[in-house]
Amino acid sequence: MSDITIDTNELGEKIVRVLKTIYDPEIPVDIYELGLIYDVFVNEDHDVKILMTLTSPNCPVAESLPEEIREKVKSLDAVNDVEMELTFDPPWSQDLMSEEAKLELGML
């Protein structure tokens, strides 16, 4: 264990920064701003659970994207383990996108 203590909120912010470096291959917006990440849970042991969706159940990266996210988040020093949960309830819609993502895609 390192001498550096990190609280769960700070770790959550670091995880979000990592998520903002991962892009949907079909849309030039990161998965966080796109609204694909529904929730990020971090417990006291620094185990992380990410609840996410895809733009559609037939998304071509349905297998690879959650694995890429898991690997990148797990690469953070303070993270112990990462569990990915994929859900389609509620289904993704453009309403979940941030204003920044909508602006980027010319929807505003």
Backbone atoms as SQL, in Angstrom:
CREATE TABLE atoms (id INTEGER PRIMARY KEY, chain TEXT, resi INTEGER, resn TEXT, atom TEXT, x REAL, y REAL, z REAL);
INSERT INTO atoms VALUES
  (1, 'A', 1, 'MET', 'N', 0.846, -1.193, 0.000),
  (2, 'A', 1, 'MET', 'CA', 0.000, 0.000, 0.000),
  (3, 'A', 1, 'MET', 'C', 0.880, 1.241, 0.000),
  (4, 'A', 2, 'SER', 'N', 0.489, 2.237, -0.712),
  (5, 'A', 2, 'SER', 'CA', 1.285, 3.468, -0.761),
  (6, 'A', 2, 'SER', 'C', 0.980, 4.321, 0.466),
  (7, 'A', 3, 'ASP', 'N', 1.854, 5.260, 0.731),
  (8, 'A', 3, 'ASP', 'CA', 1.680, 6.163, 1.867),
  (9, 'A', 3, 'ASP', 'C', 0.632, 7.233, 1.558),
  (10, 'A', 4, 'ILE', 'N', 0.305, 7.374, 0.292),
  (11, 'A', 4, 'ILE', 'CA', -0.636, 8.408, -0.108),
  (12, 'A', 4, 'ILE', 'C', -2.052, 7.892, 0.124),
  (13, 'A', 5, 'THR', 'N', -2.810, 8.646, 0.907),
  (14, 'A', 5, 'THR', 'CA', -4.198, 8.253, 1.091),
  (15, 'A', 5, 'THR', 'C', -5.047, 9.071, 0.132),
  (16, 'A', 6, 'ILE', 'N', -6.023, 8.428, -0.411),
  (17, 'A', 6, 'ILE', 'CA', -6.886, 9.090, -1.382),
  (18, 'A', 6, 'ILE', 'C', -8.317, 8.778, -0.971),
  (19, 'A', 7, 'ASP', 'N', -9.150, 9.799, -0.905),
  (20, 'A', 7, 'ASP', 'CA', -10.526, 9.511, -0.506),
  (21, 'A', 7, 'ASP', 'C', -11.332, 9.085, -1.725),
  (22, 'A', 8, 'THR', 'N', -12.489, 8.513, -1.449),
  (23, 'A', 8, 'THR', 'CA', -13.288, 7.938, -2.536),
  (24, 'A', 8, 'THR', 'C', -13.784, 9.009, -3.497),
  (25, 'A', 9, 'ASN', 'N', -14.069, 10.219, -2.997),
  (26, 'A', 9, 'ASN', 'CA', -14.509, 11.298, -3.902),
  (27, 'A', 9, 'ASN', 'C', -13.399, 11.685, -4.866),
  (28, 'A', 10, 'GLU', 'N', -12.188, 11.821, -4.335),
  (29, 'A', 10, 'GLU', 'CA', -11.041, 12.180, -5.173),
  (30, 'A', 10, 'GLU', 'C', -10.779, 11.092, -6.210),
  (31, 'A', 11, 'LEU', 'N', -10.902, 9.836, -5.781),
  (32, 'A', 11, 'LEU', 'CA', -10.702, 8.727, -6.702),
  (33, 'A', 11, 'LEU', 'C', -11.796, 8.737, -7.768),
  (34, 'A', 12, 'GLY', 'N', -13.017, 9.033, -7.376),
  (35, 'A', 12, 'GLY', 'CA', -14.121, 9.136, -8.335),
  (36, 'A', 12, 'GLY', 'C', -13.837, 10.176, -9.393),
  (37, 'A', 13, 'GLU', 'N', -13.273, 11.320, -8.972),
  (38, 'A', 13, 'GLU', 'CA', -12.931, 12.387, -9.929),
  (39, 'A', 13, 'GLU', 'C', -11.836, 11.927, -10.888),
  (40, 'A', 14, 'LYS', 'N', -10.860, 11.174, -10.368),
  (41, 'A', 14, 'LYS', 'CA', -9.796, 10.652, -11.236),
  (42, 'A', 14, 'LYS', 'C', -10.374, 9.675, -12.256),
  (43, 'A', 15, 'ILE', 'N', -11.324, 8.859, -11.808),
  (44, 'A', 15, 'ILE', 'CA', -11.957, 7.890, -12.705),
  (45, 'A', 15, 'ILE', 'C', -12.701, 8.620, -13.819),
  (46, 'A', 16, 'VAL', 'N', -13.425, 9.681, -13.466),
  (47, 'A', 16, 'VAL', 'CA', -14.147, 10.458, -14.481),
  (48, 'A', 16, 'VAL', 'C', -13.167, 11.037, -15.493),
  (49, 'A', 17, 'ARG', 'N', -12.006, 11.518, -15.017),
  (50, 'A', 17, 'ARG', 'CA', -11.004, 12.057, -15.951),
  (51, 'A', 17, 'ARG', 'C', -10.545, 10.980, -16.935),
  (52, 'A', 18, 'VAL', 'N', -10.389, 9.742, -16.448),
  (53, 'A', 18, 'VAL', 'CA', -10.001, 8.632, -17.329),
  (54, 'A', 18, 'VAL', 'C', -11.134, 8.342, -18.322),
  (55, 'A', 19, 'LEU', 'N', -12.368, 8.330, -17.829),
  (56, 'A', 19, 'LEU', 'CA', -13.509, 8.044, -18.703),
  (57, 'A', 19, 'LEU', 'C', -13.616, 9.065, -19.835),
  (58, 'A', 20, 'LYS', 'N', -13.201, 10.306, -19.550),
  (59, 'A', 20, 'LYS', 'CA', -13.272, 11.357, -20.562),
  (60, 'A', 20, 'LYS', 'C', -12.184, 11.223, -21.627),
  (61, 'A', 21, 'THR', 'N', -11.304, 10.218, -21.488),
  (62, 'A', 21, 'THR', 'CA', -10.285, 9.970, -22.517),
  (63, 'A', 21, 'THR', 'C', -10.709, 8.832, -23.448),
  (64, 'A', 22, 'ILE', 'N', -11.878, 8.227, -23.183),
  (65, 'A', 22, 'ILE', 'CA', -12.344, 7.078, -23.962),
  (66, 'A', 22, 'ILE', 'C', -13.496, 7.539, -24.849),
  (67, 'A', 23, 'TYR', 'N', -13.375, 7.241, -26.132),
  (68, 'A', 23, 'TYR', 'CA', -14.351, 7.722, -27.104),
  (69, 'A', 23, 'TYR', 'C', -15.146, 6.587, -27.721),
  (70, 'A', 24, 'ASP', 'N', -16.402, 6.871, -28.008),
  (71, 'A', 24, 'ASP', 'CA', -17.215, 5.963, -28.799),
  (72, 'A', 24, 'ASP', 'C', -16.625, 6.009, -30.204),
  (73, 'A', 25, 'PRO', 'N', -16.338, 4.869, -30.833),
  (74, 'A', 25, 'PRO', 'CA', -15.676, 4.886, -32.140),
  (75, 'A', 25, 'PRO', 'C', -16.518, 5.505, -33.257),
  (76, 'A', 26, 'GLU', 'N', -17.829, 5.568, -33.074),
  (77, 'A', 26, 'GLU', 'CA', -18.687, 6.090, -34.138),
  (78, 'A', 26, 'GLU', 'C', -19.056, 7.554, -33.934),
  (79, 'A', 27, 'ILE', 'N', -18.810, 8.079, -32.735),
  (80, 'A', 27, 'ILE', 'CA', -19.203, 9.454, -32.422),
  (81, 'A', 27, 'ILE', 'C', -17.996, 10.159, -31.809),
  (82, 'A', 28, 'PRO', 'N', -17.611, 11.330, -32.320),
  (83, 'A', 28, 'PRO', 'CA', -16.386, 11.991, -31.836),
  (84, 'A', 28, 'PRO', 'C', -16.567, 12.710, -30.489),
  (85, 'A', 29, 'VAL', 'N', -17.163, 12.008, -29.524),
  (86, 'A', 29, 'VAL', 'CA', -17.404, 12.572, -28.198),
  (87, 'A', 29, 'VAL', 'C', -17.032, 11.492, -27.182),
  (88, 'A', 30, 'ASP', 'N', -16.446, 11.892, -26.045),
  (89, 'A', 30, 'ASP', 'CA', -16.058, 10.880, -25.059),
  (90, 'A', 30, 'ASP', 'C', -17.299, 10.247, -24.424),
  (91, 'A', 31, 'ILE', 'N', -17.127, 9.045, -23.903),
  (92, 'A', 31, 'ILE', 'CA', -18.253, 8.262, -23.395),
  (93, 'A', 31, 'ILE', 'C', -18.929, 8.910, -22.194),
  (94, 'A', 32, 'TYR', 'N', -18.183, 9.722, -21.433),
  (95, 'A', 32, 'TYR', 'CA', -18.776, 10.379, -20.266),
  (96, 'A', 32, 'TYR', 'C', -19.733, 11.484, -20.712),
  (97, 'A', 33, 'GLU', 'N', -19.264, 12.348, -21.617),
  (98, 'A', 33, 'GLU', 'CA', -20.103, 13.446, -22.111),
  (99, 'A', 33, 'GLU', 'C', -21.262, 12.909, -22.949),
  (100, 'A', 34, 'LEU', 'N', -21.060, 11.741, -23.549),
  (101, 'A', 34, 'LEU', 'CA', -22.095, 11.116, -24.361),
  (102, 'A', 34, 'LEU', 'C', -23.237, 10.583, -23.491),
  (103, 'A', 35, 'GLY', 'N', -22.973, 10.418, -22.204),
  (104, 'A', 35, 'GLY', 'CA', -24.009, 9.929, -21.292),
  (105, 'A', 35, 'GLY', 'C', -24.068, 8.418, -21.198),
  (106, 'A', 36, 'LEU', 'N', -22.994, 7.742, -21.620),
  (107, 'A', 36, 'LEU', 'CA', -22.984, 6.278, -21.556),
  (108, 'A', 36, 'LEU', 'C', -22.684, 5.762, -20.144),
  (109, 'A', 37, 'ILE', 'N', -22.101, 6.599, -19.305),
  (110, 'A', 37, 'ILE', 'CA', -21.785, 6.191, -17.935),
  (111, 'A', 37, 'ILE', 'C', -22.937, 6.632, -17.037),
  (112, 'A', 38, 'TYR', 'N', -23.652, 5.661, -16.480),
  (113, 'A', 38, 'TYR', 'CA', -24.791, 5.987, -15.619),
  (114, 'A', 38, 'TYR', 'C', -24.355, 6.262, -14.189),
  (115, 'A', 39, 'ASP', 'N', -23.365, 5.499, -13.712),
  (116, 'A', 39, 'ASP', 'CA', -22.924, 5.711, -12.338),
  (117, 'A', 39, 'ASP', 'C', -21.550, 5.095, -12.122),
  (118, 'A', 40, 'VAL', 'N', -20.807, 5.684, -11.189),
  (119, 'A', 40, 'VAL', 'CA', -19.499, 5.157, -10.790),
  (120, 'A', 40, 'VAL', 'C', -19.535, 5.033, -9.273),
  (121, 'A', 41, 'PHE', 'N', -19.352, 3.832, -8.777),
  (122, 'A', 41, 'PHE', 'CA', -19.340, 3.587, -7.336),
  (123, 'A', 41, 'PHE', 'C', -17.921, 3.256, -6.914),
  (124, 'A', 42, 'VAL', 'N', -17.471, 3.835, -5.804),
  (125, 'A', 42, 'VAL', 'CA', -16.151, 3.527, -5.254),
  (126, 'A', 42, 'VAL', 'C', -16.354, 3.227, -3.777),
  (127, 'A', 43, 'ASN', 'N', -15.917, 2.036, -3.326),
  (128, 'A', 43, 'ASN', 'CA', -16.060, 1.737, -1.905),
  (129, 'A', 43, 'ASN', 'C', -14.761, 2.029, -1.155),
  (130, 'A', 44, 'GLU', 'N', -14.778, 1.787, 0.147),
  (131, 'A', 44, 'GLU', 'CA', -13.624, 2.114, 1.000),
  (132, 'A', 44, 'GLU', 'C', -12.371, 1.322, 0.621),
  (133, 'A', 45, 'ASP', 'N', -12.554, 0.158, 0.015),
  (134, 'A', 45, 'ASP', 'CA', -11.403, -0.662, -0.409),
  (135, 'A', 45, 'ASP', 'C', -10.896, -0.250, -1.792),
  (136, 'A', 46, 'HIS', 'N', -11.492, 0.825, -2.333),
  (137, 'A', 46, 'HIS', 'CA', -11.148, 1.316, -3.668),
  (138, 'A', 46, 'HIS', 'C', -11.489, 0.319, -4.764),
  (139, 'A', 47, 'ASP', 'N', -12.534, -0.481, -4.501),
  (140, 'A', 47, 'ASP', 'CA', -13.127, -1.297, -5.557),
  (141, 'A', 47, 'ASP', 'C', -14.087, -0.382, -6.298),
  (142, 'A', 48, 'VAL', 'N', -14.094, -0.476, -7.596),
  (143, 'A', 48, 'VAL', 'CA', -14.904, 0.411, -8.426),
  (144, 'A', 48, 'VAL', 'C', -15.939, -0.420, -9.169),
  (145, 'A', 49, 'LYS', 'N', -17.151, 0.115, -9.232),
  (146, 'A', 49, 'LYS', 'CA', -18.190, -0.497, -10.064),
  (147, 'A', 49, 'LYS', 'C', -18.711, 0.594, -10.980),
  (148, 'A', 50, 'ILE', 'N', -18.720, 0.306, -12.269),
  (149, 'A', 50, 'ILE', 'CA', -19.191, 1.277, -13.252),
  (150, 'A', 50, 'ILE', 'C', -20.438, 0.716, -13.919),
  (151, 'A', 51, 'LEU', 'N', -21.511, 1.486, -13.835),
  (152, 'A', 51, 'LEU', 'CA', -22.771, 1.130, -14.481),
  (153, 'A', 51, 'LEU', 'C', -22.847, 1.947, -15.765),
  (154, 'A', 52, 'MET', 'N', -22.938, 1.261, -16.880),
  (155, 'A', 52, 'MET', 'CA', -22.906, 1.964, -18.158),
  (156, 'A', 52, 'MET', 'C', -23.889, 1.364, -19.142),
  (157, 'A', 53, 'THR', 'N', -24.088, 2.056, -20.232),
  (158, 'A', 53, 'THR', 'CA', -24.906, 1.569, -21.323),
  (159, 'A', 53, 'THR', 'C', -24.152, 1.783, -22.621),
  (160, 'A', 54, 'LEU', 'N', -24.768, 1.407, -23.719),
  (161, 'A', 54, 'LEU', 'CA', -24.221, 1.645, -25.048),
  (162, 'A', 54, 'LEU', 'C', -25.281, 2.393, -25.841),
  (163, 'A', 55, 'THR', 'N', -24.879, 2.996, -26.934),
  (164, 'A', 55, 'THR', 'CA', -25.850, 3.752, -27.724),
  (165, 'A', 55, 'THR', 'C', -26.938, 2.838, -28.279),
  (166, 'A', 56, 'SER', 'N', -26.617, 1.554, -28.476),
  (167, 'A', 56, 'SER', 'CA', -27.632, 0.572, -28.867),
  (168, 'A', 56, 'SER', 'C', -27.133, -0.820, -28.478),
  (169, 'A', 57, 'PRO', 'N', -28.067, -1.760, -28.246),
  (170, 'A', 57, 'PRO', 'CA', -27.647, -3.128, -27.894),
  (171, 'A', 57, 'PRO', 'C', -26.801, -3.778, -28.991),
  (172, 'A', 58, 'ASN', 'N', -26.930, -3.293, -30.228),
  (173, 'A', 58, 'ASN', 'CA', -26.174, -3.859, -31.339),
  (174, 'A', 58, 'ASN', 'C', -24.873, -3.111, -31.611),
  (175, 'A', 59, 'CYS', 'N', -24.470, -2.284, -30.676),
  (176, 'A', 59, 'CYS', 'CA', -23.258, -1.477, -30.821),
  (177, 'A', 59, 'CYS', 'C', -22.069, -2.383, -31.165),
  (178, 'A', 60, 'PRO', 'N', -21.285, -2.025, -32.193),
  (179, 'A', 60, 'PRO', 'CA', -20.166, -2.880, -32.600),
  (180, 'A', 60, 'PRO', 'C', -19.076, -3.026, -31.534),
  (181, 'A', 61, 'VAL', 'N', -19.049, -2.141, -30.543),
  (182, 'A', 61, 'VAL', 'CA', -18.017, -2.245, -29.499),
  (183, 'A', 61, 'VAL', 'C', -18.596, -2.766, -28.178),
  (184, 'A', 62, 'ALA', 'N', -19.730, -3.470, -28.257),
  (185, 'A', 62, 'ALA', 'CA', -20.392, -3.977, -27.051),
  (186, 'A', 62, 'ALA', 'C', -19.467, -4.832, -26.190),
  (187, 'A', 63, 'GLU', 'N', -18.554, -5.540, -26.826),
  (188, 'A', 63, 'GLU', 'CA', -17.626, -6.389, -26.073),
  (189, 'A', 63, 'GLU', 'C', -16.368, -5.623, -25.676),
  (190, 'A', 64, 'SER', 'N', -15.820, -4.864, -26.622),
  (191, 'A', 64, 'SER', 'CA', -14.508, -4.255, -26.396),
  (192, 'A', 64, 'SER', 'C', -14.555, -2.984, -25.552),
  (193, 'A', 65, 'LEU', 'N', -15.612, -2.171, -25.673),
  (194, 'A', 65, 'LEU', 'CA', -15.644, -0.897, -24.951),
  (195, 'A', 65, 'LEU', 'C', -15.657, -1.079, -23.426),
  (196, 'A', 66, 'PRO', 'N', -16.534, -1.930, -22.863),
  (197, 'A', 66, 'PRO', 'CA', -16.481, -2.124, -21.402),
  (198, 'A', 66, 'PRO', 'C', -15.119, -2.642, -20.935),
  (199, 'A', 67, 'GLU', 'N', -14.494, -3.495, -21.729),
  (200, 'A', 67, 'GLU', 'CA', -13.175, -4.028, -21.357),
  (201, 'A', 67, 'GLU', 'C', -12.119, -2.921, -21.397),
  (202, 'A', 68, 'GLU', 'N', -12.184, -2.054, -22.412),
  (203, 'A', 68, 'GLU', 'CA', -11.242, -0.926, -22.494),
  (204, 'A', 68, 'GLU', 'C', -11.409, -0.018, -21.273),
  (205, 'A', 69, 'ILE', 'N', -12.655, 0.257, -20.907),
  (206, 'A', 69, 'ILE', 'CA', -12.931, 1.104, -19.741),
  (207, 'A', 69, 'ILE', 'C', -12.360, 0.448, -18.489),
  (208, 'A', 70, 'ARG', 'N', -12.644, -0.845, -18.321),
  (209, 'A', 70, 'ARG', 'CA', -12.171, -1.570, -17.124),
  (210, 'A', 70, 'ARG', 'C', -10.650, -1.501, -17.024),
  (211, 'A', 71, 'GLU', 'N', -9.962, -1.753, -18.123),
  (212, 'A', 71, 'GLU', 'CA', -8.493, -1.745, -18.108),
  (213, 'A', 71, 'GLU', 'C', -7.939, -0.361, -17.788),
  (214, 'A', 72, 'LYS', 'N', -8.511, 0.682, -18.392),
  (215, 'A', 72, 'LYS', 'CA', -7.988, 2.030, -18.166),
  (216, 'A', 72, 'LYS', 'C', -8.240, 2.501, -16.733),
  (217, 'A', 73, 'VAL', 'N', -9.413, 2.195, -16.193),
  (218, 'A', 73, 'VAL', 'CA', -9.714, 2.597, -14.817),
  (219, 'A', 73, 'VAL', 'C', -8.856, 1.792, -13.844),
  (220, 'A', 74, 'LYS', 'N', -8.685, 0.500, -14.120),
  (221, 'A', 74, 'LYS', 'CA', -7.877, -0.351, -13.246),
  (222, 'A', 74, 'LYS', 'C', -6.402, 0.080, -13.252),
  (223, 'A', 75, 'SER', 'N', -5.980, 0.779, -14.303),
  (224, 'A', 75, 'SER', 'CA', -4.583, 1.210, -14.373),
  (225, 'A', 75, 'SER', 'C', -4.278, 2.355, -13.405),
  (226, 'A', 76, 'LEU', 'N', -5.305, 2.992, -12.847),
  (227, 'A', 76, 'LEU', 'CA', -5.075, 4.026, -11.826),
  (228, 'A', 76, 'LEU', 'C', -4.490, 3.364, -10.584),
  (229, 'A', 77, 'ASP', 'N', -3.436, 3.960, -10.028),
  (230, 'A', 77, 'ASP', 'CA', -2.741, 3.363, -8.887),
  (231, 'A', 77, 'ASP', 'C', -3.647, 3.040, -7.709),
  (232, 'A', 78, 'ALA', 'N', -4.561, 3.929, -7.387),
  (233, 'A', 78, 'ALA', 'CA', -5.371, 3.759, -6.186),
  (234, 'A', 78, 'ALA', 'C', -6.517, 2.761, -6.355),
  (235, 'A', 79, 'VAL', 'N', -6.796, 2.346, -7.588),
  (236, 'A', 79, 'VAL', 'CA', -7.924, 1.445, -7.828),
  (237, 'A', 79, 'VAL', 'C', -7.519, 0.006, -7.541),
  (238, 'A', 80, 'ASN', 'N', -8.348, -0.662, -6.748),
  (239, 'A', 80, 'ASN', 'CA', -8.094, -2.053, -6.397),
  (240, 'A', 80, 'ASN', 'C', -8.654, -2.981, -7.477),
  (241, 'A', 81, 'ASP', 'N', -9.959, -2.915, -7.719),
  (242, 'A', 81, 'ASP', 'CA', -10.586, -3.780, -8.710),
  (243, 'A', 81, 'ASP', 'C', -11.701, -3.008, -9.403),
  (244, 'A', 82, 'VAL', 'N', -12.068, -3.441, -10.596),
  (245, 'A', 82, 'VAL', 'CA', -13.108, -2.758, -11.371),
  (246, 'A', 82, 'VAL', 'C', -14.118, -3.782, -11.859),
  (247, 'A', 83, 'GLU', 'N', -15.377, -3.496, -11.584),
  (248, 'A', 83, 'GLU', 'CA', -16.471, -4.330, -12.086),
  (249, 'A', 83, 'GLU', 'C', -17.296, -3.478, -13.044),
  (250, 'A', 84, 'MET', 'N', -17.572, -4.026, -14.206),
  (251, 'A', 84, 'MET', 'CA', -18.382, -3.328, -15.198),
  (252, 'A', 84, 'MET', 'C', -19.768, -3.947, -15.219),
  (253, 'A', 85, 'GLU', 'N', -20.793, -3.097, -15.224),
  (254, 'A', 85, 'GLU', 'CA', -22.153, -3.613, -15.399),
  (255, 'A', 85, 'GLU', 'C', -22.790, -2.869, -16.556),
  (256, 'A', 86, 'LEU', 'N', -23.240, -3.635, -17.537),
  (257, 'A', 86, 'LEU', 'CA', -23.863, -3.078, -18.730),
  (258, 'A', 86, 'LEU', 'C', -25.375, -3.172, -18.562),
  (259, 'A', 87, 'THR', 'N', -26.065, -2.069, -18.806),
  (260, 'A', 87, 'THR', 'CA', -27.519, -2.066, -18.693),
  (261, 'A', 87, 'THR', 'C', -28.134, -1.326, -19.874),
  (262, 'A', 88, 'PHE', 'N', -29.346, -1.694, -20.193),
  (263, 'A', 88, 'PHE', 'CA', -30.095, -0.957, -21.222),
  (264, 'A', 88, 'PHE', 'C', -31.394, -0.430, -20.617),
  (265, 'A', 89, 'ASP', 'N', -31.383, -0.276, -19.287),
  (266, 'A', 89, 'ASP', 'CA', -32.538, 0.233, -18.565),
  (267, 'A', 89, 'ASP', 'C', -32.087, 1.366, -17.663),
  (268, 'A', 90, 'PRO', 'N', -32.321, 2.613, -17.972),
  (269, 'A', 90, 'PRO', 'CA', -33.086, 3.045, -19.139),
  (270, 'A', 90, 'PRO', 'C', -32.212, 3.003, -20.395),
  (271, 'A', 91, 'PRO', 'N', -32.849, 2.860, -21.558),
  (272, 'A', 91, 'PRO', 'CA', -32.072, 2.860, -22.795),
  (273, 'A', 91, 'PRO', 'C', -31.437, 4.229, -23.027),
  (274, 'A', 92, 'TRP', 'N', -30.277, 4.224, -23.669),
  (275, 'A', 92, 'TRP', 'CA', -29.584, 5.484, -23.959),
  (276, 'A', 92, 'TRP', 'C', -30.420, 6.295, -24.933),
  (277, 'A', 93, 'SER', 'N', -30.421, 7.601, -24.720),
  (278, 'A', 93, 'SER', 'CA', -31.041, 8.505, -25.686),
  (279, 'A', 93, 'SER', 'C', -30.192, 9.766, -25.750),
  (280, 'A', 94, 'GLN', 'N', -30.424, 10.581, -26.750),
  (281, 'A', 94, 'GLN', 'CA', -29.644, 11.810, -26.907),
  (282, 'A', 94, 'GLN', 'C', -29.860, 12.762, -25.737),
  (283, 'A', 95, 'ASP', 'N', -30.945, 12.576, -24.995),
  (284, 'A', 95, 'ASP', 'CA', -31.209, 13.422, -23.820),
  (285, 'A', 95, 'ASP', 'C', -30.139, 13.244, -22.739),
  (286, 'A', 96, 'LEU', 'N', -29.442, 12.115, -22.757),
  (287, 'A', 96, 'LEU', 'CA', -28.418, 11.836, -21.748),
  (288, 'A', 96, 'LEU', 'C', -27.090, 12.543, -22.044),
  (289, 'A', 97, 'MET', 'N', -26.969, 13.081, -23.238),
  (290, 'A', 97, 'MET', 'CA', -25.729, 13.746, -23.626),
  (291, 'A', 97, 'MET', 'C', -25.594, 15.085, -22.903),
  (292, 'A', 98, 'SER', 'N', -24.370, 15.450, -22.575),
  (293, 'A', 98, 'SER', 'CA', -24.114, 16.749, -21.954),
  (294, 'A', 98, 'SER', 'C', -24.307, 17.853, -22.997),
  (295, 'A', 99, 'GLU', 'N', -24.444, 19.073, -22.511),
  (296, 'A', 99, 'GLU', 'CA', -24.548, 20.221, -23.433),
  (297, 'A', 99, 'GLU', 'C', -23.302, 20.277, -24.324),
  (298, 'A', 100, 'GLU', 'N', -22.146, 19.980, -23.726),
  (299, 'A', 100, 'GLU', 'CA', -20.874, 20.003, -24.466),
  (300, 'A', 100, 'GLU', 'C', -20.900, 19.016, -25.635),
  (301, 'A', 101, 'ALA', 'N', -21.431, 17.811, -25.373),
  (302, 'A', 101, 'ALA', 'CA', -21.501, 16.789, -26.425),
  (303, 'A', 101, 'ALA', 'C', -22.467, 17.227, -27.523),
  (304, 'A', 102, 'LYS', 'N', -23.603, 17.778, -27.128),
  (305, 'A', 102, 'LYS', 'CA', -24.599, 18.234, -28.118),
  (306, 'A', 102, 'LYS', 'C', -24.016, 19.357, -28.977),
  (307, 'A', 103, 'LEU', 'N', -23.263, 20.241, -28.349),
  (308, 'A', 103, 'LEU', 'CA', -22.629, 21.339, -29.072),
  (309, 'A', 103, 'LEU', 'C', -21.610, 20.780, -30.069),
  (310, 'A', 104, 'GLU', 'N', -20.797, 19.835, -29.592),
  (311, 'A', 104, 'GLU', 'CA', -19.766, 19.195, -30.422),
  (312, 'A', 104, 'GLU', 'C', -20.378, 18.552, -31.660),
  (313, 'A', 105, 'LEU', 'N', -21.565, 17.974, -31.510),
  (314, 'A', 105, 'LEU', 'CA', -22.207, 17.259, -32.606),
  (315, 'A', 105, 'LEU', 'C', -23.172, 18.153, -33.399),
  (316, 'A', 106, 'GLY', 'N', -23.169, 19.462, -33.084),
  (317, 'A', 106, 'GLY', 'CA', -23.995, 20.401, -33.826),
  (318, 'A', 106, 'GLY', 'C', -25.482, 20.240, -33.557),
  (319, 'A', 107, 'MET', 'N', -25.837, 19.797, -32.360),
  (320, 'A', 107, 'MET', 'CA', -27.246, 19.580, -32.025),
  (321, 'A', 107, 'MET', 'C', -27.842, 20.739, -31.257),
  (322, 'A', 108, 'LEU', 'N', -27.052, 21.784, -30.980),
  (323, 'A', 108, 'LEU', 'CA', -27.563, 22.954, -30.246),
  (324, 'A', 108, 'LEU', 'C', -27.585, 24.155, -31.163);
